[in-house]
PDB file of C-alpha atoms and ligand atoms in Angstrom:
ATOM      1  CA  UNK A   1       8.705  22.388  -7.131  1.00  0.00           C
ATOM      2  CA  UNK A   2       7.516  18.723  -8.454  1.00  0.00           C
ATOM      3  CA  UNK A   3       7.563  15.480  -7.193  1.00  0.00           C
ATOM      4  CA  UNK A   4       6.715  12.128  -8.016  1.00  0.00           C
ATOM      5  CA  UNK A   5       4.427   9.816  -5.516  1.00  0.00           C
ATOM      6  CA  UNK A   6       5.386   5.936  -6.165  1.00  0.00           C
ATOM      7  CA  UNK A   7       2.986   3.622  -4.857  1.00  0.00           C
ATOM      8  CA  UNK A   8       1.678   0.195  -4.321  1.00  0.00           C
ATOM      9  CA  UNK A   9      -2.308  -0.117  -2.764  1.00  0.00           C
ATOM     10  CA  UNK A  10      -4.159  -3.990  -2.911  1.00  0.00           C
ATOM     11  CA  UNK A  11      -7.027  -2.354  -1.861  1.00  0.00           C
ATOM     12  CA  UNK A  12      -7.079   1.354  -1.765  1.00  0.00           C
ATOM     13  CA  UNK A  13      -6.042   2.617   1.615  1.00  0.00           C
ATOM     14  CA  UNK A  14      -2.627   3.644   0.199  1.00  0.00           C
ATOM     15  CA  UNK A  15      -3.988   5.188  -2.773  1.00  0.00           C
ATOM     16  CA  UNK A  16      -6.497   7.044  -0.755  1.00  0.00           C
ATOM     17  CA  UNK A  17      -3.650   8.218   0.838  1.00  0.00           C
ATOM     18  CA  UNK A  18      -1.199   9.309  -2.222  1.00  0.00           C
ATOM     19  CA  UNK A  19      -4.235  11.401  -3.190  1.00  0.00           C
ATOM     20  CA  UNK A  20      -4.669  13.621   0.190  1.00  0.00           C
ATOM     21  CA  UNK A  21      -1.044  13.784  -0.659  1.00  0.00           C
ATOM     22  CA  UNK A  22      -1.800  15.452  -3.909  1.00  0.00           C
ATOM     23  CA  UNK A  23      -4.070  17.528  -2.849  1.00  0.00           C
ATOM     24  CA  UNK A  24      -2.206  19.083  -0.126  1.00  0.00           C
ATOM     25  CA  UNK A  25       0.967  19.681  -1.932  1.00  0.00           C
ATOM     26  CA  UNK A  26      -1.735  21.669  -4.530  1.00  0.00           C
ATOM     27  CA  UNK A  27      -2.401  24.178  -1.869  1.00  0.00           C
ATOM     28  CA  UNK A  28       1.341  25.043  -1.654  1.00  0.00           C
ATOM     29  CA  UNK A  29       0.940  24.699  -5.607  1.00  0.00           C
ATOM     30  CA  UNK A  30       3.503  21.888  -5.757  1.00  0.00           C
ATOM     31  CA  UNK A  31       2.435  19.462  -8.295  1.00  0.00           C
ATOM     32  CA  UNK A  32       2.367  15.451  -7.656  1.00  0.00           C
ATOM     33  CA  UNK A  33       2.750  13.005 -10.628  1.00  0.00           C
ATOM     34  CA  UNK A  34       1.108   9.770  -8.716  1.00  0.00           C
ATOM     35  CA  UNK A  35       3.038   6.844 -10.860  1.00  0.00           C
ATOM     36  CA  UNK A  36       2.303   2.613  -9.780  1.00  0.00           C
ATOM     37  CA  UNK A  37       4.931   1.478  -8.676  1.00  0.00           C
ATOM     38  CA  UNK A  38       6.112  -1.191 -10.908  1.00  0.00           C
ATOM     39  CA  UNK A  39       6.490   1.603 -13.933  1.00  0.00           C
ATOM     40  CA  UNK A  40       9.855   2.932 -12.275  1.00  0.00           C
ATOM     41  CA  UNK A  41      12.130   4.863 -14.935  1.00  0.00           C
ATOM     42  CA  UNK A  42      15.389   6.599 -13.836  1.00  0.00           C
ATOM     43  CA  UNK A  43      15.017   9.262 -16.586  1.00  0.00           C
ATOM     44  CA  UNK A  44      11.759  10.350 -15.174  1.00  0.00           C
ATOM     45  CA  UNK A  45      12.675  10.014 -11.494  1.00  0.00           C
ATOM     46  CA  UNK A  46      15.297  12.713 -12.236  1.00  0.00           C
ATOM     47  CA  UNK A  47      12.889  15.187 -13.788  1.00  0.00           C
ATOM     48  CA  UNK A  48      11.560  15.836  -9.885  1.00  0.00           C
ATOM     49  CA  UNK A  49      12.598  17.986  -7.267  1.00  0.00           C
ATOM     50  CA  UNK A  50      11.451  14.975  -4.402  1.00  0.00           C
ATOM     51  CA  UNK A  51      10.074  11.792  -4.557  1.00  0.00           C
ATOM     52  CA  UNK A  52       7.094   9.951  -2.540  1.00  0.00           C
ATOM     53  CA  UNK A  53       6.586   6.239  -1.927  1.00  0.00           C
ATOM     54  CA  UNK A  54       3.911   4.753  -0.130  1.00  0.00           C
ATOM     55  CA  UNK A  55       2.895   0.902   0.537  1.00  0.00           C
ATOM     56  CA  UNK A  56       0.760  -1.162   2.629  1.00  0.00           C
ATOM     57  CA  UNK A  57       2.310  -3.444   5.750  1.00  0.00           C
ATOM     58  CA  UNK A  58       2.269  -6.891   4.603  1.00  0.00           C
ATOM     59  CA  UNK A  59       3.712  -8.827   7.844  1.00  0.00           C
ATOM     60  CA  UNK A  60       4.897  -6.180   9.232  1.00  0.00           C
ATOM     61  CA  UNK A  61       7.030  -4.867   6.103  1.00  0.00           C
ATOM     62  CA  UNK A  62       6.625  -3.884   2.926  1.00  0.00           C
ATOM     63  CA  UNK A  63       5.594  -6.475   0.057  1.00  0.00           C
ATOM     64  CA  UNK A  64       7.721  -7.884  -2.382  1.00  0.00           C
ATOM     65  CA  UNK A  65       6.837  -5.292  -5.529  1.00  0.00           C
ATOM     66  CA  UNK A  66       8.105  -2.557  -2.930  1.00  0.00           C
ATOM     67  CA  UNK A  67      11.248  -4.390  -2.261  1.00  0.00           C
ATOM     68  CA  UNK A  68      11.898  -5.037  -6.081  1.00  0.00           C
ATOM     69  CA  UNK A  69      11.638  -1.171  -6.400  1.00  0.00           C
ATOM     70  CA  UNK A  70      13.691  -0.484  -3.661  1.00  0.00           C
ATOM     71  CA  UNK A  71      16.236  -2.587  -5.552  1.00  0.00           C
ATOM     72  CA  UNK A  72      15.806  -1.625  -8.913  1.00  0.00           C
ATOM     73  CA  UNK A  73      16.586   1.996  -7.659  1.00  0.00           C
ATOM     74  CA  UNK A  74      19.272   3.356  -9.193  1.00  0.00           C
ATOM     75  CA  UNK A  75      21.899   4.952  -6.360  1.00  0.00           C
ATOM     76  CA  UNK A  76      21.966   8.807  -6.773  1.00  0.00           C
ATOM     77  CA  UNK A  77      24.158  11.626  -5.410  1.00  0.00           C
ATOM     78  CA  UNK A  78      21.853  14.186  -5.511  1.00  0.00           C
ATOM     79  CA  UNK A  79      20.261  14.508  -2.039  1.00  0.00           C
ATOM     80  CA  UNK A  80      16.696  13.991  -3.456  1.00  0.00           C
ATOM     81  CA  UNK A  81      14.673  14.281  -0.276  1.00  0.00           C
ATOM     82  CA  UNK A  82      12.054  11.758   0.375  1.00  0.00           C
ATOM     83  CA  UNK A  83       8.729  11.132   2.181  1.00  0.00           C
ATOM     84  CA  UNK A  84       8.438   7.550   2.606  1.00  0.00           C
ATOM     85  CA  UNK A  85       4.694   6.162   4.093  1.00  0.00           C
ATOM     86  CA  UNK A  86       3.132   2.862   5.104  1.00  0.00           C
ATOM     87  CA  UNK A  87      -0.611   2.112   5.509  1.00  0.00           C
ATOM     88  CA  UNK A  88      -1.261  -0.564   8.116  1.00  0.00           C
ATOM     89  CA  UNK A  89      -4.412  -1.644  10.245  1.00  0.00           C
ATOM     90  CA  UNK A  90      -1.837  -1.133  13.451  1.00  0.00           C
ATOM     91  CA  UNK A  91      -1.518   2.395  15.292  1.00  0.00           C
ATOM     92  CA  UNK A  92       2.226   2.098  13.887  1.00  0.00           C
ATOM     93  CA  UNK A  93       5.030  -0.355  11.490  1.00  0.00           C
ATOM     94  CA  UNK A  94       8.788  -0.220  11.168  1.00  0.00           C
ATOM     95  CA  UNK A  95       7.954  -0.289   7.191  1.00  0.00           C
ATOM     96  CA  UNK A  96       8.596   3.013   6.527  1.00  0.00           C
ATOM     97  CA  UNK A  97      12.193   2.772   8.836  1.00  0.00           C
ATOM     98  CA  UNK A  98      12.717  -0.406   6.919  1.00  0.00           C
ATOM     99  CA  UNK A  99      12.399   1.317   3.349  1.00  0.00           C
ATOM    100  CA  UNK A 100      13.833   4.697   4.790  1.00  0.00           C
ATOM    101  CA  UNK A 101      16.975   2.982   5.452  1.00  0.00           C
ATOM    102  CA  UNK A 102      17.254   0.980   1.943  1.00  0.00           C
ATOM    103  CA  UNK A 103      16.712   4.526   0.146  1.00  0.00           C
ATOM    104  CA  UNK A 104      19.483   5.865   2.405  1.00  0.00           C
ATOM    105  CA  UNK A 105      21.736   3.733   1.373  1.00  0.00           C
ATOM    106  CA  UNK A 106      21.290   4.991  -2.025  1.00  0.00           C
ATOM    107  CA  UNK A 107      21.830   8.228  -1.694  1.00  0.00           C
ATOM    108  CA  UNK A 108      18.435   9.336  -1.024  1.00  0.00           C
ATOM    109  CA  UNK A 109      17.934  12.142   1.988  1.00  0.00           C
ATOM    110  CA  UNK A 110      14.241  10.280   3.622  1.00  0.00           C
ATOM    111  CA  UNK A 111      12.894  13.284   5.203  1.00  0.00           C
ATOM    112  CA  UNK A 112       9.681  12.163   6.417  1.00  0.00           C
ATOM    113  CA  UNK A 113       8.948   8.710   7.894  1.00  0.00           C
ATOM    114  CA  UNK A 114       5.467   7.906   8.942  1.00  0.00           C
ATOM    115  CA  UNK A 115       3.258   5.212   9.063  1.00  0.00           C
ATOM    116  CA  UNK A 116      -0.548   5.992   9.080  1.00  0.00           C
ATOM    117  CA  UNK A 117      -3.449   3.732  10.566  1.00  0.00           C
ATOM    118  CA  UNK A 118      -5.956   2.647   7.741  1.00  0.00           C
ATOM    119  CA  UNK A 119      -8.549   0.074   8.138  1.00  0.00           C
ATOM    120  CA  UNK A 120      -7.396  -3.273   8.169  1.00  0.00           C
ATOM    121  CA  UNK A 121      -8.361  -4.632   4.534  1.00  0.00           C
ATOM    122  CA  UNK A 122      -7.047  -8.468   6.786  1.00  0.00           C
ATOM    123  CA  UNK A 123      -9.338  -8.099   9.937  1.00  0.00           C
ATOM    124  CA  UNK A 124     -10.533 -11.948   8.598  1.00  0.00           C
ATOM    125  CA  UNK A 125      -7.055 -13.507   9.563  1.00  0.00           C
ATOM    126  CA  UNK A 126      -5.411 -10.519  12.114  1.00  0.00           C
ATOM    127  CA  UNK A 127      -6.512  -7.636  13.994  1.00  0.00           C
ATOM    128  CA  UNK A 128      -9.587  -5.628  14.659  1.00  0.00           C
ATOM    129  CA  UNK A 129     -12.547  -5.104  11.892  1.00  0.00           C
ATOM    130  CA  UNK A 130     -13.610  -1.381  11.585  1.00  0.00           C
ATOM    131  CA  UNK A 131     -17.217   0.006  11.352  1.00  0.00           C
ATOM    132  CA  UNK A 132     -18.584   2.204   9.001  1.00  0.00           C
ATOM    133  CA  UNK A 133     -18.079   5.297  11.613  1.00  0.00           C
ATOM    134  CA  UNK A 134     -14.833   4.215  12.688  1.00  0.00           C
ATOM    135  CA  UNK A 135     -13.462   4.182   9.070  1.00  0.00           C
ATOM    136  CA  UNK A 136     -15.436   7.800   8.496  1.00  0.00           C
ATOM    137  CA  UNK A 137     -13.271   9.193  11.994  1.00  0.00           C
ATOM    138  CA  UNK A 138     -10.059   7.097  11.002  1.00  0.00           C
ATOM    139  CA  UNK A 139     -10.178   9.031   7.333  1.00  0.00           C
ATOM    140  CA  UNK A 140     -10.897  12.614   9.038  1.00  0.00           C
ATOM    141  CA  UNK A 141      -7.573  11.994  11.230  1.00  0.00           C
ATOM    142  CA  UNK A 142      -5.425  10.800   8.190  1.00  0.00           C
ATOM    143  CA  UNK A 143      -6.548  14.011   6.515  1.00  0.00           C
ATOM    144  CA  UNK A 144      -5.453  16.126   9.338  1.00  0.00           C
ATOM    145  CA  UNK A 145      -2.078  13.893   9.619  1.00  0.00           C
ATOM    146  CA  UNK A 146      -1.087  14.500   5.590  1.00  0.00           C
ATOM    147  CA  UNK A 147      -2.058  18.261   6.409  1.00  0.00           C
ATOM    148  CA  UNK A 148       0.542  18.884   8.913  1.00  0.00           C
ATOM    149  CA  UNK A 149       3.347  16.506   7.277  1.00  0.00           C
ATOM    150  CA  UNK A 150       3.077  18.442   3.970  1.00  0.00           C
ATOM    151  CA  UNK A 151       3.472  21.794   5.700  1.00  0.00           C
ATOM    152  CA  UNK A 152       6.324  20.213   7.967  1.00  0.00           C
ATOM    153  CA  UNK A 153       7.780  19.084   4.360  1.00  0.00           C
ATOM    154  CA  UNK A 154       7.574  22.579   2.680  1.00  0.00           C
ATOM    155  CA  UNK A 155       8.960  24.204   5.817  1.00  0.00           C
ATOM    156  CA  UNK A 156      12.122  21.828   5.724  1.00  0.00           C
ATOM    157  CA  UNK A 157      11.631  19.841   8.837  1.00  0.00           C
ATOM    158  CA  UNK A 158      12.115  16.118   9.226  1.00  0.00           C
ATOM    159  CA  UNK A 159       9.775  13.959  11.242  1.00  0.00           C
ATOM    160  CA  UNK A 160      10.648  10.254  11.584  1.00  0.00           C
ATOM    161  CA  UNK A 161       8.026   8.102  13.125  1.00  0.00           C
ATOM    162  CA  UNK A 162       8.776   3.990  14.560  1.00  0.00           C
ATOM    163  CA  UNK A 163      12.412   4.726  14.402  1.00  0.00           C
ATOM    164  CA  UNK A 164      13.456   1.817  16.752  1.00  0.00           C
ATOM    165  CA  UNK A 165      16.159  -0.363  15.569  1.00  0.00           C
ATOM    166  CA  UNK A 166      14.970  -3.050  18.107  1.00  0.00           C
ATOM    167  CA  UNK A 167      11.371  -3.346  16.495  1.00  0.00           C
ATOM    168  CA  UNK A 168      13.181  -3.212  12.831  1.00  0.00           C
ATOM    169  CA  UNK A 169      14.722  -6.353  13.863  1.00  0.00           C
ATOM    170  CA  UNK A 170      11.851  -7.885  15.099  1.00  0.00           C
ATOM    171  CA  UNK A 171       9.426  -7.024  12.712  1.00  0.00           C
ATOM    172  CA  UNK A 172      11.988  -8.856   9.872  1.00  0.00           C
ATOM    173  CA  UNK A 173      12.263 -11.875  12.192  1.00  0.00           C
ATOM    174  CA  UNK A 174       8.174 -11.927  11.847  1.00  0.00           C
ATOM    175  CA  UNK A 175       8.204 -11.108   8.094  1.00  0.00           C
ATOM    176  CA  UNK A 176      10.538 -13.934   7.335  1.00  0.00           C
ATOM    177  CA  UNK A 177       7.778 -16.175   9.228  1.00  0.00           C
ATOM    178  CA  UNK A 178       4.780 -15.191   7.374  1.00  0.00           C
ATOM    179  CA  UNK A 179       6.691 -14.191   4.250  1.00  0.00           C
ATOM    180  CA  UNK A 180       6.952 -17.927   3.429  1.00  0.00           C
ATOM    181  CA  UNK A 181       3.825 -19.072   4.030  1.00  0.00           C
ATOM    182  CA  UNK A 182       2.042 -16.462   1.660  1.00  0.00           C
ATOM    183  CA  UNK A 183       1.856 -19.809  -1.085  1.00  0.00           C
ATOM    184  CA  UNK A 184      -0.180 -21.684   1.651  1.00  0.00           C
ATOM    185  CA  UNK A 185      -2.334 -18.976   2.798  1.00  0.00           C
ATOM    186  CA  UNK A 186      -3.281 -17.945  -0.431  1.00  0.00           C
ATOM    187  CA  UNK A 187      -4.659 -21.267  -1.277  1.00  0.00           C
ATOM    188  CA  UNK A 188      -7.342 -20.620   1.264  1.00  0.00           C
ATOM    189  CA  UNK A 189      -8.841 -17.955  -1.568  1.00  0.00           C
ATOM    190  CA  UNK A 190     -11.863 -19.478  -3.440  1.00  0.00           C
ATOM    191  CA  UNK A 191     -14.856 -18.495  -5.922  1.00  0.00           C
ATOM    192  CA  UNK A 192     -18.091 -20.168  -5.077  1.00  0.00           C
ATOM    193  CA  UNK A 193     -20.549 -21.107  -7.986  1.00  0.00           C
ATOM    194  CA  UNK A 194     -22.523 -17.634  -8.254  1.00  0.00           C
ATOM    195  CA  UNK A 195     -19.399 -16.186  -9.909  1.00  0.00           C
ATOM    196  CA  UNK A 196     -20.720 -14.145 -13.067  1.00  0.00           C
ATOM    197  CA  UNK A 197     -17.725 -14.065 -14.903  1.00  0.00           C
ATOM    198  CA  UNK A 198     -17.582 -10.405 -14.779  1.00  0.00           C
ATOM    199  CA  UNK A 199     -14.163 -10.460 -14.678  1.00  0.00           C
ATOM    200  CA  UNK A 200     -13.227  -7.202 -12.632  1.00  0.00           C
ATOM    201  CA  UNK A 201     -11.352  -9.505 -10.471  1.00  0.00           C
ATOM    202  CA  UNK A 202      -9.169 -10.923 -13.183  1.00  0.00           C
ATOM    203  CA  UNK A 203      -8.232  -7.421 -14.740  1.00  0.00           C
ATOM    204  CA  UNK A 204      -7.385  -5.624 -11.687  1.00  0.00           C
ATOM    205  CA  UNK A 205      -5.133  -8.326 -10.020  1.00  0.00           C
ATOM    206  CA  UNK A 206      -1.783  -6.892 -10.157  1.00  0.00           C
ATOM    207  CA  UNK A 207      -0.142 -10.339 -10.557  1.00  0.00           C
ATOM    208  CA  UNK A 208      -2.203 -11.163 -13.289  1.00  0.00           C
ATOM    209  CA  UNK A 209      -2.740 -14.622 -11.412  1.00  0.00           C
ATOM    210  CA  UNK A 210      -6.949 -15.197 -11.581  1.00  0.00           C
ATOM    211  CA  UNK A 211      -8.405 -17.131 -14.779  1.00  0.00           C
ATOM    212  CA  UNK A 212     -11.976 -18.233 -15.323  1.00  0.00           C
ATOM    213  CA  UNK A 213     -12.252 -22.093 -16.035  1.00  0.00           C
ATOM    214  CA  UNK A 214     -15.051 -24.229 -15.591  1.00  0.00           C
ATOM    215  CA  UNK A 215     -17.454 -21.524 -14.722  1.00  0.00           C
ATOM    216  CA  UNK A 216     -15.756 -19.378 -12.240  1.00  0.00           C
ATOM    217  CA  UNK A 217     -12.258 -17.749 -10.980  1.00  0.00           C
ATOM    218  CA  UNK A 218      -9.687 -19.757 -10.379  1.00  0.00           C
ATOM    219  CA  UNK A 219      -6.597 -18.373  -8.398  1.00  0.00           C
ATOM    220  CA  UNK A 220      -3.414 -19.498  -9.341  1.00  0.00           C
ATOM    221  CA  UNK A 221       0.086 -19.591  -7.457  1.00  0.00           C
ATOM    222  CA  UNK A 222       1.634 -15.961  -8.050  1.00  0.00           C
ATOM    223  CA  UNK A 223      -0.484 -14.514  -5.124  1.00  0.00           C
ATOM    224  CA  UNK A 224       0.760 -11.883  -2.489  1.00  0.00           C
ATOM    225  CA  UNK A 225      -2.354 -11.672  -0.890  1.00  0.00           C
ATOM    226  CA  UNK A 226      -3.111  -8.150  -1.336  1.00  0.00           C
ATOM    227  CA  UNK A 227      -7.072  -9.072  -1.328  1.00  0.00           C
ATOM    228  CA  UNK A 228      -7.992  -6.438  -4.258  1.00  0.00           C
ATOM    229  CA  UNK A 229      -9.906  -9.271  -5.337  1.00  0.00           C
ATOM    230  CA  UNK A 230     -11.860 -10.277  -1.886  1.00  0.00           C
ATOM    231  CA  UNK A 231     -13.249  -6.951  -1.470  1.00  0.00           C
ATOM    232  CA  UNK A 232     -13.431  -5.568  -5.192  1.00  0.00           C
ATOM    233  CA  UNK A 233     -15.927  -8.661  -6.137  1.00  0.00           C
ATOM    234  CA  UNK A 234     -19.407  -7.127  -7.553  1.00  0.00           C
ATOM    235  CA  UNK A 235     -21.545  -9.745  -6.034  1.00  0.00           C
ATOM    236  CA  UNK A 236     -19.202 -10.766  -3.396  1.00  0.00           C
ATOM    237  CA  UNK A 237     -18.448 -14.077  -4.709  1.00  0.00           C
ATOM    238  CA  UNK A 238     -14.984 -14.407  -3.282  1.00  0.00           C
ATOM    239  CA  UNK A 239     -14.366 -16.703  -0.523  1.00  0.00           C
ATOM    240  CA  UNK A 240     -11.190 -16.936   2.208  1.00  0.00           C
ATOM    241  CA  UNK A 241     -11.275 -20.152   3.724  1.00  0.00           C
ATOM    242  CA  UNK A 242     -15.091 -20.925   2.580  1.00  0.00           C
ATOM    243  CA  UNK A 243     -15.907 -17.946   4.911  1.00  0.00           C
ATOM    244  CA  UNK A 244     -17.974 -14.763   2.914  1.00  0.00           C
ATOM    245  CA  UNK A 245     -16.096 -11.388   3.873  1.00  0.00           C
ATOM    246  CA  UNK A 246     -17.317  -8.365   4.982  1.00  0.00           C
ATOM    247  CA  UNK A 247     -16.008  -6.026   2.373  1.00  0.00           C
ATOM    248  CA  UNK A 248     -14.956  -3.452   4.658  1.00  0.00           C
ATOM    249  CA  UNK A 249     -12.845  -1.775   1.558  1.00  0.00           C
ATOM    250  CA  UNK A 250     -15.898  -1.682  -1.007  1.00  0.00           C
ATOM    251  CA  UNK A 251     -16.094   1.938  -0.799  1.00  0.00           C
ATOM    252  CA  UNK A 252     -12.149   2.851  -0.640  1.00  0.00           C
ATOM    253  CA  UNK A 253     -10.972   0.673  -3.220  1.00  0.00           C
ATOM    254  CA  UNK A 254     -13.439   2.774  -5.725  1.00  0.00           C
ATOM    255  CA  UNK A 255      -9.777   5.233  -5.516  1.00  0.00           C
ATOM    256  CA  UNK A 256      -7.719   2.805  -7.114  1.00  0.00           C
ATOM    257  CA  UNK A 257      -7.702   3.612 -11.342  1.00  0.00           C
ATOM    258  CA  UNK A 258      -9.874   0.336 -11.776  1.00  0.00           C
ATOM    259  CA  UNK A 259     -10.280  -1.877 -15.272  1.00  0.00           C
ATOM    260  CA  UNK A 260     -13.853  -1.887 -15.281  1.00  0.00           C
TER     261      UNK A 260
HETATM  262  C1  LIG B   1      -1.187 -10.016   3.715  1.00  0.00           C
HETATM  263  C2  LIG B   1      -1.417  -8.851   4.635  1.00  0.00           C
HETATM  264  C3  LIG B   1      -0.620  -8.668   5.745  1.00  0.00           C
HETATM  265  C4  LIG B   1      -0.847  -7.579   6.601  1.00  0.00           C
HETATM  266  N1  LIG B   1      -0.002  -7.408   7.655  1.00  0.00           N
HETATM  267  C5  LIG B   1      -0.185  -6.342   8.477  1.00  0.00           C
HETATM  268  C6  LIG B   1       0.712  -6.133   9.558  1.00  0.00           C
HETATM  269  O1  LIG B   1       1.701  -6.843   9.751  1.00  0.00           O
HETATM  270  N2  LIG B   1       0.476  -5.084  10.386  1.00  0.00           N
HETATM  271  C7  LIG B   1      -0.603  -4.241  10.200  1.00  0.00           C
HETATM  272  O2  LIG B   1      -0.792  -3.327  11.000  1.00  0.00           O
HETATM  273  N3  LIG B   1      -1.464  -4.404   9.147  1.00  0.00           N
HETATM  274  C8  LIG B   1      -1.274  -5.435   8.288  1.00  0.00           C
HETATM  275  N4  LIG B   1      -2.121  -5.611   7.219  1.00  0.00           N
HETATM  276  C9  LIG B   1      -3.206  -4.604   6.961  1.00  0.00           C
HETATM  277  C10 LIG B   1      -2.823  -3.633   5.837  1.00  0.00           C
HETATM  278  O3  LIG B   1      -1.488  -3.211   5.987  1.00  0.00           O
HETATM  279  C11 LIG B   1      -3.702  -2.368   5.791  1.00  0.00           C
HETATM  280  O4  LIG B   1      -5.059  -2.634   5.779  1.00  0.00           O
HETATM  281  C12 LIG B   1      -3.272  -1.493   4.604  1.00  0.00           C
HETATM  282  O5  LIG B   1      -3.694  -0.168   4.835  1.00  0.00           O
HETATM  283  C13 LIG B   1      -3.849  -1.946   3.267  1.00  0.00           C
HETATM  284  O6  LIG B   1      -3.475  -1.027   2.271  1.00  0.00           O
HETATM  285  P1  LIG B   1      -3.989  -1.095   0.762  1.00  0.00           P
HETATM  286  O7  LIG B   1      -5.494  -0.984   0.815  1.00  0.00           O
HETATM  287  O8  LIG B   1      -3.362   0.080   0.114  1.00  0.00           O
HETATM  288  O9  LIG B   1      -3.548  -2.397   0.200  1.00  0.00           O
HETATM  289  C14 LIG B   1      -1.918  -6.670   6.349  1.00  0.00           C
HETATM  290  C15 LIG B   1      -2.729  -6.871   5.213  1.00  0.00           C
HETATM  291  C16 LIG B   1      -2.479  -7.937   4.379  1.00  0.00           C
HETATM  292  C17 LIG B   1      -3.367  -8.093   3.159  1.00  0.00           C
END
């Protein structure tokens, strides 16, 4: 058995993630291809026995580069079972119900919907901030949670997890809300003067949307917010609203396949 693990991380936890993932499905020796999302080809997709997409919560769904994959999908009638998984700083998100029921409607058989509490990479604007311990626990727990939803996988079960319609709903209301005023809040993101121009910021963005003029970053308008850029900084020159961050994600964003 193969399969193929789509996904989208800003900063890491979801990539953390897709690579438990892979390493559980070794033990059954069941081999993951881990592909970025935006590199979607049909031809390949049909080369696997099951497919795997994971995402962070951006207001409580998934970003726009999920839902252009989602709709680039091609529809399919061959049952292809899939695990479909959010990160998100909340104990739980209709994300994965959300994307669960686009891939249904395409002929895909979503086996496994969960969505798995990561530290929240946005504790500046929402939520609670998590310590160093509390991130070390949080990661021990994930790694127990992929254990048991691989083995539930292999042994054919289905687990769905936030499966209320009523929250769906909601949670869409909300993302229509904050959706819009991404533009605005991304204005708020600044480079102060000690910027060294190492550019690791500017080649990891995956909007391509940071320059350097006049001495330092400059962010333009294709933001989505996904803060690779707050927390990846070397010298922690990156600024949200004037404020200096706490880069919780320093560590865990070392997972994602960085330009350095
Ligand atoms: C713009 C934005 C919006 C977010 N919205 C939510 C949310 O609605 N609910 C939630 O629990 N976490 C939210 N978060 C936290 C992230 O979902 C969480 O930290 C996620 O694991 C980050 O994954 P990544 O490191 O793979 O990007 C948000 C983060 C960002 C950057």
């Amino acid at each position: 058995m193969k399969g193929i693990l789509y996904y989208f991380s800003g900063t890491g936890n979801t990539k953390w993630v897709a690579d438990r993932f892979k390493e559980k499905f070794q033990l059954y020796n069941v081999d993951i291809d881990l592909a970025y999302i935006q590199s979607l080809e049909e031809r390949k997709i049909k080369k696997y026995d099951f497919i795997i997409i994971g995402f962070p919560v951006h207001w409580k769904l998934p970003p726009k580069i999920v839902t252009n994959f989602l709709n680039r999908l091609n529809n399919t009638k061959e049952n292809t079972r899939v695990i479909v998984y959010s990160t998100q700083g909340a104990s739980s998100s209709s994300a994965s119900c959300f994307v669960a029921g686009c891939l249904k409607k395409k002929g895909y058989v979503p086996s496994i919907q969960i969505s798995i509490k990561m530290p929240n990479n946005f504790y500046f604007f929402i939520g609670k901030k998590y310590n160093e311990s509390e991130i070390e626990n949080l990661l021990v727990s994930v790694d127990k949670k992929i254990t048991n939803i691989v083995e539930s996988f292999i042994k054919g079960r289905i687990v769905k997890e936030s499966n209320s319609l009523i929250r769906l709903q909601f949670s869409k209301v909300l993302n229509n809300v904050f959706k819009g005023r991404v533009p605005k809040l991304s204005r708020n993101i600044s480079s102060t003067k000690d910027c060294v121009k190492c550019g690791l910021c500017l080649r990891n963005c995956p909007q391509g949307n940071i320059t350097f003029e006049n001495g330092h970053a400059v962010f333009h308008s294709k933001c989505i917010l996904c803060l690779r850029c707050i927390h990846i900084c070397p010298i922690n020159a990156i600024r949200y609203r004037g404020k200096k961050i706490d880069q919780t994600q320093k560590d865990i964003i070392q997972v994602l396949d960085l330009n350095k």
